[in-house]
Amino acid sequence: MKKILRNCVFVVLAIALLPVSVLAQSRRDKEQTYVLENPYAVTKITPPQGKKIKNVILMIGDGMSLMHVYSAWTANRGKLFLDNCQTVGLSKTYCANKLITDSGAGGTALATGHKTNYHAVGVDTEGRPLKSLVDFAAAKGKSTGIAVTCRLWDATPADFCCHNSDRDAEAEIVTDYVNCNADYVFGGGAKLFENREDGRDLFKELRDKGFQTPRSWDDLATIKSGKVFAVPYPEDTPLPAERGDLLARASLKGIELLNQNKNGFFMMIEGSQLDDYGHFNDLDLLMQETHDFDRTIGAIYKWAAEDGETLVVVTADHETGGLTLVDGDLQEGKIVCKFSTGGHSGVMVPVYAFGPGAEEFTGIYENTAVCDKIKKLLGL
Ligand SMILES: [Zn+2]
């Protein structure tokens, strides 16, 4: 009986996954045209002149390569907030046991400074838990936070807070958030925090640990201090066209709370779904996400420029989709692109730095060096 049930689950899963993979397959290697009808204004943001580094904000565009950035730049008529950065470096993304990494190992390298195995989150190649920038910063008395647009069991946020050799152990992974050192968490994925098969109510456990657990943006917006674990959606946040500037708002709310600590803070912000739409080979949604991430970068740069003691590092964990820009028109904001894969590809990804310490990020280095440099600059 159990076997029949399991076979049924496989069949249902296969049918559920079919449209996405078939759709991506049908789009593969075919030209797709995208025109940004309403380009957004980009202002010049002057980086602060001081040298003191109190806070670091690490922004990860999941699956974002130079090709994504250049395509988004072309579609927005030759301007991006990202262009305000001061220095650029290149990061090598391969993981411990595969040339082409996934978000689990790629994000673990950025979060912990260790290369690990494909599909691992927050553990070394032996499966032992690794400390992340969230843990290092908390140990130094800094506040820490995370804001993402995906479900919280997804690899990138999990790399900073959770520990598992298998990123697919989703229900197990989210239980680690109860013991995570982050003071502010914003993301999707409420369905695995409550009504769980093991009977645990993770929101209640978090409240017992002193967290406020708002379940909507409106509730989150009213909070003025204290620890927050905000999960407004059962899975991912809605599409960019529906959610508006939610990632920027949720990030700035986190900064408002974390910045009340006189010792400063570390925060990770992810443009999570660039990766999903790279996998789907969907140029339209991919550009919407990339532009949303760029506008979020603009909001963070503006805050950091005023603050004067905050370093902002923008990078990616790997490339997704094998995106190639083959034609377009800068004046019309038109891009013509192809995807070469429904998976990830092997290419160095850019590291953009803005603010005090930016000069440390020039050059070519391992993805683990992003973590090492942040630790050094913050004295962690
Ligand atoms: Zn990724």
mmCIF file of C-alpha atoms and ligand atoms in Angstrom:
data_model
loop_
_atom_site.group_PDB
_atom_site.id
_atom_site.type_symbol
_atom_site.label_atom_id
_atom_site.label_comp_id
_atom_site.label_asym_id
_atom_site.label_seq_id
_atom_site.Cartn_x
_atom_site.Cartn_y
_atom_site.Cartn_z
ATOM 1 C CA MET A 1 0.000 0.000 0.000
ATOM 2 C CA LYS A 2 2.795 2.346 1.028
ATOM 3 C CA LYS A 3 4.583 1.604 -2.238
ATOM 4 C CA ILE A 4 1.487 2.356 -4.319
ATOM 5 C CA LEU A 5 1.034 5.585 -2.409
ATOM 6 C CA ARG A 6 4.650 6.545 -3.047
ATOM 7 C CA ASN A 7 4.307 5.772 -6.756
ATOM 8 C CA CYS A 8 1.190 7.934 -6.871
ATOM 9 C CA VAL A 9 3.126 10.785 -5.274
ATOM 10 C CA PHE A 10 5.840 10.422 -7.921
ATOM 11 C CA VAL A 11 3.287 10.483 -10.749
ATOM 12 C CA VAL A 12 1.547 13.547 -9.310
ATOM 13 C CA LEU A 13 4.922 15.266 -8.816
ATOM 14 C CA ALA A 14 6.011 14.414 -12.362
ATOM 15 C CA ILE A 15 2.793 15.844 -13.805
ATOM 16 C CA ALA A 16 3.105 18.968 -11.643
ATOM 17 C CA LEU A 17 6.697 19.568 -12.743
ATOM 18 C CA LEU A 18 6.089 18.726 -16.410
ATOM 19 C CA PRO A 19 4.716 22.057 -17.635
ATOM 20 C CA VAL A 20 7.662 24.041 -16.236
ATOM 21 C CA SER A 21 10.382 21.802 -17.664
ATOM 22 C CA VAL A 22 8.589 21.378 -21.005
ATOM 23 C CA LEU A 23 7.993 25.116 -21.184
ATOM 24 C CA ALA A 24 11.652 25.866 -20.435
ATOM 25 C CA GLN A 25 12.703 23.238 -22.974
ATOM 26 C CA SER A 26 10.487 24.776 -25.660
ATOM 27 C CA ARG A 27 12.015 28.200 -24.965
ATOM 28 C CA ARG A 28 15.614 26.967 -24.948
ATOM 29 C CA ASP A 29 17.929 28.412 -27.610
ATOM 30 C CA LYS A 30 15.066 30.415 -29.132
ATOM 31 C CA GLU A 31 15.299 34.202 -29.315
ATOM 32 C CA GLN A 32 13.067 36.089 -26.890
ATOM 33 C CA THR A 33 12.434 39.817 -27.200
ATOM 34 C CA TYR A 34 11.735 42.061 -24.231
ATOM 35 C CA VAL A 35 11.003 45.797 -24.264
ATOM 36 C CA LEU A 36 10.797 47.802 -21.031
ATOM 37 C CA GLU A 37 7.835 50.115 -21.772
ATOM 38 C CA ASN A 38 8.314 52.400 -18.775
ATOM 39 C CA PRO A 39 11.987 52.875 -17.901
ATOM 40 C CA TYR A 40 12.656 54.062 -14.347
ATOM 41 C CA ALA A 41 14.705 57.095 -13.381
ATOM 42 C CA VAL A 42 18.149 56.448 -11.915
ATOM 43 C CA THR A 43 19.790 59.091 -9.754
ATOM 44 C CA LYS A 44 23.469 59.587 -9.110
ATOM 45 C CA ILE A 45 24.323 58.486 -5.565
ATOM 46 C CA THR A 46 27.646 59.692 -4.201
ATOM 47 C CA PRO A 47 29.368 57.167 -1.929
ATOM 48 C CA PRO A 48 30.341 58.357 1.572
ATOM 49 C CA GLN A 49 33.879 59.668 2.004
ATOM 50 C CA GLY A 50 34.624 58.356 5.535
ATOM 51 C CA LYS A 51 36.655 55.189 6.204
ATOM 52 C CA LYS A 52 34.843 53.761 9.245
ATOM 53 C CA ILE A 53 32.820 50.584 8.626
ATOM 54 C CA LYS A 54 30.102 49.938 11.191
ATOM 55 C CA ASN A 55 27.583 48.006 9.087
ATOM 56 C CA VAL A 56 27.719 45.648 6.095
ATOM 57 C CA ILE A 57 24.803 44.882 3.780
ATOM 58 C CA LEU A 58 25.385 41.898 1.470
ATOM 59 C CA MET A 59 22.968 41.810 -1.474
ATOM 60 C CA ILE A 60 22.705 38.598 -3.511
ATOM 61 C CA GLY A 61 21.031 38.446 -6.910
ATOM 62 C CA ASP A 62 20.397 34.716 -7.146
ATOM 63 C CA GLY A 63 21.692 33.566 -10.539
ATOM 64 C CA MET A 64 22.668 37.098 -11.614
ATOM 65 C CA SER A 65 25.602 37.291 -14.030
ATOM 66 C CA LEU A 66 27.035 40.233 -15.939
ATOM 67 C CA MET A 67 24.717 39.231 -18.795
ATOM 68 C CA HIS A 68 21.644 39.762 -16.601
ATOM 69 C CA VAL A 69 22.988 43.132 -15.483
ATOM 70 C CA TYR A 70 23.885 44.255 -19.007
ATOM 71 C CA SER A 71 20.495 43.116 -20.375
ATOM 72 C CA ALA A 72 18.659 44.977 -17.590
ATOM 73 C CA TRP A 73 20.864 48.033 -18.200
ATOM 74 C CA THR A 74 20.017 47.996 -21.935
ATOM 75 C CA ALA A 75 16.271 47.560 -21.301
ATOM 76 C CA ASN A 76 16.294 50.535 -18.897
ATOM 77 C CA ARG A 77 17.814 52.733 -21.656
ATOM 78 C CA GLY A 78 21.381 52.532 -20.390
ATOM 79 C CA LYS A 79 21.052 53.187 -16.693
ATOM 80 C CA LEU A 80 20.981 51.164 -13.469
ATOM 81 C CA PHE A 81 21.375 52.068 -9.794
ATOM 82 C CA LEU A 82 24.099 49.432 -9.710
ATOM 83 C CA ASP A 83 26.242 51.767 -11.851
ATOM 84 C CA ASN A 84 26.737 53.921 -8.720
ATOM 85 C CA CYS A 85 29.052 51.279 -7.235
ATOM 86 C CA GLN A 86 32.699 52.224 -6.688
ATOM 87 C CA THR A 87 34.571 48.997 -7.393
ATOM 88 C CA VAL A 88 33.980 45.705 -9.182
ATOM 89 C CA GLY A 89 35.596 42.292 -8.688
ATOM 90 C CA LEU A 90 35.015 38.790 -10.038
ATOM 91 C CA SER A 91 34.089 35.743 -7.955
ATOM 92 C CA LYS A 92 34.739 32.088 -8.891
ATOM 93 C CA THR A 93 31.644 30.088 -8.031
ATOM 94 C CA TYR A 94 32.579 26.365 -8.372
ATOM 95 C CA CYS A 95 31.817 24.245 -5.304
ATOM 96 C CA ALA A 96 33.719 21.466 -3.489
ATOM 97 C CA ASN A 97 32.499 18.547 -5.610
ATOM 98 C CA LYS A 98 31.099 20.141 -8.799
ATOM 99 C CA LEU A 99 32.263 22.755 -11.294
ATOM 100 C CA ILE A 100 28.749 24.155 -11.738
ATOM 101 C CA THR A 101 27.434 25.007 -8.273
ATOM 102 C CA ASP A 102 23.897 25.317 -6.922
ATOM 103 C CA SER A 103 22.543 27.977 -4.554
ATOM 104 C CA GLY A 104 23.143 25.724 -1.562
ATOM 105 C CA ALA A 105 26.904 25.461 -1.982
ATOM 106 C CA GLY A 106 27.248 28.866 -3.704
ATOM 107 C CA GLY A 107 25.451 30.694 -0.902
ATOM 108 C CA THR A 108 27.247 28.677 1.794
ATOM 109 C CA ALA A 109 30.569 29.943 0.371
ATOM 110 C CA LEU A 110 29.361 33.568 0.585
ATOM 111 C CA ALA A 111 27.805 33.064 4.038
ATOM 112 C CA THR A 112 30.502 31.001 5.757
ATOM 113 C CA GLY A 113 33.734 31.313 3.743
ATOM 114 C CA HIS A 114 33.805 27.550 3.045
ATOM 115 C CA LYS A 115 33.348 25.685 -0.237
ATOM 116 C CA THR A 116 31.008 22.772 0.345
ATOM 117 C CA ASN A 117 29.188 20.043 -1.588
ATOM 118 C CA TYR A 118 26.443 20.564 -4.157
ATOM 119 C CA HIS A 119 23.002 20.830 -2.473
ATOM 120 C CA ALA A 120 24.442 21.434 1.016
ATOM 121 C CA VAL A 121 23.278 24.415 3.083
ATOM 122 C CA GLY A 122 25.363 25.815 5.945
ATOM 123 C CA VAL A 123 27.425 22.650 6.483
ATOM 124 C CA ASP A 124 30.934 21.573 5.431
ATOM 125 C CA THR A 125 31.748 18.620 3.144
ATOM 126 C CA GLU A 126 31.437 16.285 6.164
ATOM 127 C CA GLY A 127 27.993 17.618 7.045
ATOM 128 C CA ARG A 128 29.223 19.581 10.078
ATOM 129 C CA PRO A 129 27.437 22.913 10.774
ATOM 130 C CA LEU A 130 29.344 26.048 9.735
ATOM 131 C CA LYS A 131 29.074 29.484 11.324
ATOM 132 C CA SER A 132 27.783 32.189 8.952
ATOM 133 C CA LEU A 133 28.245 35.965 8.797
ATOM 134 C CA VAL A 134 25.017 36.171 10.841
ATOM 135 C CA ASP A 135 26.675 34.149 13.645
ATOM 136 C CA PHE A 136 30.030 35.975 13.424
ATOM 137 C CA ALA A 137 28.359 39.398 13.546
ATOM 138 C CA ALA A 138 26.033 38.389 16.417
ATOM 139 C CA ALA A 139 29.039 37.119 18.417
ATOM 140 C CA LYS A 140 30.557 40.616 18.113
ATOM 141 C CA GLY A 141 27.417 42.233 19.513
ATOM 142 C CA LYS A 142 26.050 43.376 16.184
ATOM 143 C CA SER A 143 22.435 42.999 15.123
ATOM 144 C CA THR A 144 21.751 40.752 12.135
ATOM 145 C CA GLY A 145 19.033 40.348 9.543
ATOM 146 C CA ILE A 146 17.820 38.712 6.354
ATOM 147 C CA ALA A 147 15.263 39.861 3.761
ATOM 148 C CA VAL A 148 14.377 37.690 0.751
ATOM 149 C CA THR A 149 11.514 37.329 -1.730
ATOM 150 C CA CYS A 150 11.514 33.506 -1.761
ATOM 151 C CA ARG A 151 10.327 30.839 0.672
ATOM 152 C CA LEU A 152 12.680 30.731 3.658
ATOM 153 C CA TRP A 153 13.596 27.069 3.155
ATOM 154 C CA ASP A 154 15.145 28.029 -0.177
ATOM 155 C CA ALA A 155 18.907 27.662 -0.272
ATOM 156 C CA THR A 156 20.216 31.234 -0.018
ATOM 157 C CA PRO A 157 18.463 32.336 3.199
ATOM 158 C CA ALA A 158 18.992 28.826 4.626
ATOM 159 C CA ASP A 159 22.761 29.119 3.948
ATOM 160 C CA PHE A 160 22.917 31.920 6.542
ATOM 161 C CA CYS A 161 20.705 30.359 9.241
ATOM 162 C CA CYS A 162 20.279 26.628 8.722
ATOM 163 C CA HIS A 163 22.439 23.513 8.483
ATOM 164 C CA ASN A 164 21.683 20.511 6.285
ATOM 165 C CA SER A 165 23.549 18.340 3.778
ATOM 166 C CA ASP A 166 20.378 18.177 1.675
ATOM 167 C CA ARG A 167 18.655 21.394 0.657
ATOM 168 C CA ASP A 168 15.528 19.390 -0.215
ATOM 169 C CA ALA A 169 14.913 18.498 3.467
ATOM 170 C CA GLU A 170 12.697 21.588 3.581
ATOM 171 C CA ALA A 171 10.505 20.879 6.631
ATOM 172 C CA GLU A 172 13.632 20.014 8.626
ATOM 173 C CA ILE A 173 15.614 23.030 7.384
ATOM 174 C CA VAL A 174 13.093 25.650 8.558
ATOM 175 C CA THR A 175 13.225 24.358 12.154
ATOM 176 C CA ASP A 176 16.786 25.757 12.333
ATOM 177 C CA TYR A 177 15.409 29.327 12.158
ATOM 178 C CA VAL A 178 14.225 28.921 15.758
ATOM 179 C CA ASN A 179 17.884 28.751 16.840
ATOM 180 C CA CYS A 180 19.270 31.229 14.289
ATOM 181 C CA ASN A 181 21.092 34.361 15.469
ATOM 182 C CA ALA A 182 19.208 36.685 13.079
ATOM 183 C CA ASP A 183 17.224 39.462 14.823
ATOM 184 C CA TYR A 184 15.181 40.325 11.727
ATOM 185 C CA VAL A 185 13.929 37.867 9.127
ATOM 186 C CA PHE A 186 11.610 38.685 6.236
ATOM 187 C CA GLY A 187 10.608 36.113 3.599
ATOM 188 C CA GLY A 188 7.954 33.700 2.352
ATOM 189 C CA GLY A 189 7.200 30.108 3.268
ATOM 190 C CA ALA A 190 4.746 30.270 6.197
ATOM 191 C CA LYS A 191 3.209 26.915 5.252
ATOM 192 C CA LEU A 192 6.152 24.983 6.718
ATOM 193 C CA PHE A 193 6.182 27.013 9.958
ATOM 194 C CA GLU A 194 2.661 26.041 11.074
ATOM 195 C CA ASN A 195 0.305 23.046 10.709
ATOM 196 C CA ARG A 196 3.391 20.876 10.519
ATOM 197 C CA GLU A 197 3.362 17.089 10.394
ATOM 198 C CA ASP A 198 5.540 16.955 13.532
ATOM 199 C CA GLY A 199 3.018 19.132 15.393
ATOM 200 C CA ARG A 200 5.460 21.980 16.010
ATOM 201 C CA ASP A 201 4.311 25.594 15.605
ATOM 202 C CA LEU A 202 7.539 27.401 14.715
ATOM 203 C CA PHE A 203 5.903 30.843 14.905
ATOM 204 C CA LYS A 204 4.906 30.109 18.520
ATOM 205 C CA GLU A 205 8.434 28.852 19.277
ATOM 206 C CA LEU A 206 9.837 32.073 17.813
ATOM 207 C CA ARG A 207 7.410 34.194 19.868
ATOM 208 C CA ASP A 208 8.513 32.275 22.977
ATOM 209 C CA LYS A 209 12.054 33.401 22.089
ATOM 210 C CA GLY A 210 11.000 37.040 22.013
ATOM 211 C CA PHE A 211 10.231 37.502 18.315
ATOM 212 C CA GLN A 212 7.282 39.433 16.956
ATOM 213 C CA THR A 213 5.782 37.392 14.092
ATOM 214 C CA PRO A 214 3.792 39.750 11.813
ATOM 215 C CA ARG A 215 1.967 37.966 8.982
ATOM 216 C CA SER A 216 1.404 40.950 6.671
ATOM 217 C CA TRP A 217 3.318 43.979 5.471
ATOM 218 C CA ASP A 218 0.797 46.259 7.232
ATOM 219 C CA ASP A 219 1.501 44.557 10.572
ATOM 220 C CA LEU A 220 5.254 44.644 9.974
ATOM 221 C CA ALA A 221 5.157 48.344 9.048
ATOM 222 C CA THR A 222 3.808 49.302 12.502
ATOM 223 C CA ILE A 223 6.677 47.632 14.416
ATOM 224 C CA LYS A 224 9.197 50.147 15.739
ATOM 225 C CA SER A 225 11.653 48.031 17.743
ATOM 226 C CA GLY A 226 12.572 44.523 18.872
ATOM 227 C CA LYS A 227 13.181 41.205 17.151
ATOM 228 C CA VAL A 228 11.014 40.370 14.129
ATOM 229 C CA PHE A 229 10.315 37.209 12.136
ATOM 230 C CA ALA A 230 7.966 38.282 9.316
ATOM 231 C CA VAL A 231 6.516 35.658 6.956
ATOM 232 C CA PRO A 232 3.539 37.173 5.091
ATOM 233 C CA TYR A 233 3.126 34.484 2.406
ATOM 234 C CA PRO A 234 2.636 30.674 2.413
ATOM 235 C CA GLU A 235 5.381 30.237 -0.233
ATOM 236 C CA ASP A 236 7.182 32.888 -2.321
ATOM 237 C CA THR A 237 6.222 36.560 -2.306
ATOM 238 C CA PRO A 238 3.976 37.559 -5.290
ATOM 239 C CA LEU A 239 5.349 38.548 -8.711
ATOM 240 C CA PRO A 240 7.179 41.903 -8.916
ATOM 241 C CA ALA A 241 4.249 43.570 -10.724
ATOM 242 C CA GLU A 242 1.934 42.632 -7.817
ATOM 243 C CA ARG A 243 4.213 43.145 -4.819
ATOM 244 C CA GLY A 244 5.631 46.521 -5.919
ATOM 245 C CA ASP A 245 8.687 47.668 -3.973
ATOM 246 C CA LEU A 246 8.125 45.140 -1.165
ATOM 247 C CA LEU A 247 11.757 43.952 -1.111
ATOM 248 C CA ALA A 248 13.022 47.523 -0.696
ATOM 249 C CA ARG A 249 10.402 48.300 1.987
ATOM 250 C CA ALA A 250 11.078 45.083 3.921
ATOM 251 C CA SER A 251 14.843 45.697 3.695
ATOM 252 C CA LEU A 252 14.603 49.311 4.900
ATOM 253 C CA LYS A 253 12.310 48.227 7.758
ATOM 254 C CA GLY A 254 14.949 45.691 8.776
ATOM 255 C CA ILE A 255 17.657 48.354 8.629
ATOM 256 C CA GLU A 256 15.511 50.716 10.735
ATOM 257 C CA LEU A 257 15.283 48.049 13.464
ATOM 258 C CA LEU A 258 18.842 46.674 13.250
ATOM 259 C CA ASN A 259 20.418 50.145 13.154
ATOM 260 C CA GLN A 260 19.148 50.815 16.686
ATOM 261 C CA ASN A 261 22.116 48.762 17.911
ATOM 262 C CA LYS A 262 25.058 51.127 18.552
ATOM 263 C CA ASN A 263 27.461 48.275 17.624
ATOM 264 C CA GLY A 264 26.038 48.191 14.093
ATOM 265 C CA PHE A 265 24.595 45.374 12.014
ATOM 266 C CA PHE A 266 25.054 42.822 9.243
ATOM 267 C CA MET A 267 22.219 42.214 6.804
ATOM 268 C CA MET A 268 21.737 39.909 3.792
ATOM 269 C CA ILE A 269 19.186 40.929 1.158
ATOM 270 C CA GLU A 270 18.357 38.603 -1.733
ATOM 271 C CA GLY A 271 16.709 39.185 -5.090
ATOM 272 C CA SER A 272 15.680 35.548 -4.905
ATOM 273 C CA GLN A 273 13.631 34.872 -7.996
ATOM 274 C CA LEU A 274 16.032 35.931 -10.727
ATOM 275 C CA ASP A 275 17.102 32.321 -10.357
ATOM 276 C CA ASP A 276 13.592 30.864 -10.733
ATOM 277 C CA TYR A 277 12.898 32.786 -13.946
ATOM 278 C CA GLY A 278 16.335 31.858 -15.272
ATOM 279 C CA HIS A 279 15.395 28.202 -14.708
ATOM 280 C CA PHE A 280 12.053 28.786 -16.488
ATOM 281 C CA ASN A 281 13.894 30.592 -19.325
ATOM 282 C CA ASP A 282 11.331 33.402 -18.941
ATOM 283 C CA LEU A 283 13.003 36.638 -20.080
ATOM 284 C CA ASP A 284 10.036 38.879 -19.207
ATOM 285 C CA LEU A 285 9.814 37.802 -15.539
ATOM 286 C CA LEU A 286 13.610 37.626 -15.293
ATOM 287 C CA MET A 287 13.936 41.284 -16.319
ATOM 288 C CA GLN A 288 11.118 42.308 -13.945
ATOM 289 C CA GLU A 289 12.998 40.665 -11.075
ATOM 290 C CA THR A 290 16.361 42.099 -12.105
ATOM 291 C CA HIS A 291 14.926 45.626 -12.303
ATOM 292 C CA ASP A 292 13.201 45.162 -8.930
ATOM 293 C CA PHE A 293 16.526 44.054 -7.441
ATOM 294 C CA ASP A 294 18.273 47.071 -9.005
ATOM 295 C CA ARG A 295 15.699 49.493 -7.568
ATOM 296 C CA THR A 296 16.191 47.812 -4.178
ATOM 297 C CA ILE A 297 19.945 48.366 -4.611
ATOM 298 C CA GLY A 298 19.155 52.044 -5.280
ATOM 299 C CA ALA A 299 17.131 52.319 -2.053
ATOM 300 C CA ILE A 300 19.943 50.677 -0.062
ATOM 301 C CA TYR A 301 22.686 52.800 -1.691
ATOM 302 C CA LYS A 302 20.710 55.961 -0.815
ATOM 303 C CA TRP A 303 20.386 54.875 2.812
ATOM 304 C CA ALA A 304 24.075 53.879 2.983
ATOM 305 C CA ALA A 305 25.230 57.153 1.402
ATOM 306 C CA GLU A 306 23.419 59.100 4.127
ATOM 307 C CA ASP A 307 24.573 56.792 6.908
ATOM 308 C CA GLY A 308 28.239 57.070 5.875
ATOM 309 C CA GLU A 309 29.497 54.002 7.784
ATOM 310 C CA THR A 310 27.888 51.205 5.775
ATOM 311 C CA LEU A 311 29.536 49.013 3.147
ATOM 312 C CA VAL A 312 27.166 47.547 0.536
ATOM 313 C CA VAL A 313 28.360 44.491 -1.426
ATOM 314 C CA VAL A 314 26.238 43.229 -4.338
ATOM 315 C CA THR A 315 27.020 39.853 -5.893
ATOM 316 C CA ALA A 316 25.568 36.506 -7.033
ATOM 317 C CA ASP A 317 26.018 32.862 -6.098
ATOM 318 C CA HIS A 318 26.197 31.611 -9.739
ATOM 319 C CA GLU A 319 24.635 32.223 -13.159
ATOM 320 C CA THR A 320 21.247 30.695 -14.088
ATOM 321 C CA GLY A 321 19.915 29.983 -17.586
ATOM 322 C CA GLY A 322 23.037 30.585 -19.663
ATOM 323 C CA LEU A 323 21.554 33.948 -20.648
ATOM 324 C CA THR A 324 23.008 35.574 -23.782
ATOM 325 C CA LEU A 325 22.130 38.994 -25.202
ATOM 326 C CA VAL A 326 22.220 38.574 -28.994
ATOM 327 C CA ASP A 327 20.559 41.803 -30.179
ATOM 328 C CA GLY A 328 18.646 44.843 -28.981
ATOM 329 C CA ASP A 329 18.296 48.610 -29.069
ATOM 330 C CA LEU A 330 19.483 50.934 -26.309
ATOM 331 C CA GLN A 331 17.176 53.803 -27.359
ATOM 332 C CA GLU A 332 14.079 51.593 -27.508
ATOM 333 C CA GLY A 333 14.979 49.628 -24.368
ATOM 334 C CA LYS A 334 14.740 46.445 -26.422
ATOM 335 C CA ILE A 335 16.721 43.277 -25.743
ATOM 336 C CA VAL A 336 16.840 40.030 -27.690
ATOM 337 C CA CYS A 337 18.154 37.138 -25.600
ATOM 338 C CA LYS A 338 18.608 33.377 -25.669
ATOM 339 C CA PHE A 339 18.929 30.860 -22.852
ATOM 340 C CA SER A 340 21.246 27.885 -23.287
ATOM 341 C CA THR A 341 20.174 25.828 -20.251
ATOM 342 C CA GLY A 342 17.370 25.305 -17.759
ATOM 343 C CA GLY A 343 20.026 24.960 -15.071
ATOM 344 C CA HIS A 344 23.052 26.925 -13.912
ATOM 345 C CA SER A 345 26.131 27.745 -15.990
ATOM 346 C CA GLY A 346 29.805 28.177 -15.128
ATOM 347 C CA VAL A 347 30.995 31.771 -15.268
ATOM 348 C CA MET A 348 32.583 34.162 -12.802
ATOM 349 C CA VAL A 349 30.013 36.510 -11.288
ATOM 350 C CA PRO A 350 30.540 40.216 -10.552
ATOM 351 C CA VAL A 351 31.037 41.647 -7.050
ATOM 352 C CA TYR A 352 30.053 45.341 -6.788
ATOM 353 C CA ALA A 353 31.062 47.362 -3.719
ATOM 354 C CA PHE A 354 29.845 50.762 -2.477
ATOM 355 C CA GLY A 355 30.948 52.616 0.643
ATOM 356 C CA PRO A 356 33.893 52.369 3.051
ATOM 357 C CA GLY A 357 36.110 49.336 2.292
ATOM 358 C CA ALA A 358 34.897 49.080 -1.331
ATOM 359 C CA GLU A 359 38.500 49.023 -2.589
ATOM 360 C CA GLU A 360 38.958 45.592 -0.915
ATOM 361 C CA PHE A 361 36.657 43.992 -3.487
ATOM 362 C CA THR A 362 38.622 44.623 -6.702
ATOM 363 C CA GLY A 363 40.381 41.699 -8.385
ATOM 364 C CA ILE A 364 39.612 38.057 -9.111
ATOM 365 C CA TYR A 365 39.000 35.741 -6.157
ATOM 366 C CA GLU A 366 37.133 32.714 -4.811
ATOM 367 C CA ASN A 367 33.488 33.174 -3.723
ATOM 368 C CA THR A 368 34.643 32.328 -0.177
ATOM 369 C CA ALA A 369 36.746 35.523 -0.188
ATOM 370 C CA VAL A 370 33.558 37.638 -0.147
ATOM 371 C CA CYS A 371 32.852 36.279 3.359
ATOM 372 C CA ASP A 372 36.511 36.562 4.410
ATOM 373 C CA LYS A 373 36.748 40.206 3.298
ATOM 374 C CA ILE A 374 33.542 41.160 5.150
ATOM 375 C CA LYS A 375 34.802 39.426 8.310
ATOM 376 C CA LYS A 376 38.109 41.266 8.086
ATOM 377 C CA LEU A 377 36.514 44.662 7.485
ATOM 378 C CA LEU A 378 34.051 44.266 10.381
ATOM 379 C CA GLY A 379 36.703 42.739 12.667
ATOM 380 C CA LEU A 380 34.676 39.536 13.125
HETATM 381 ZN ZN ZN B 1 21.322 30.406 -6.632
#
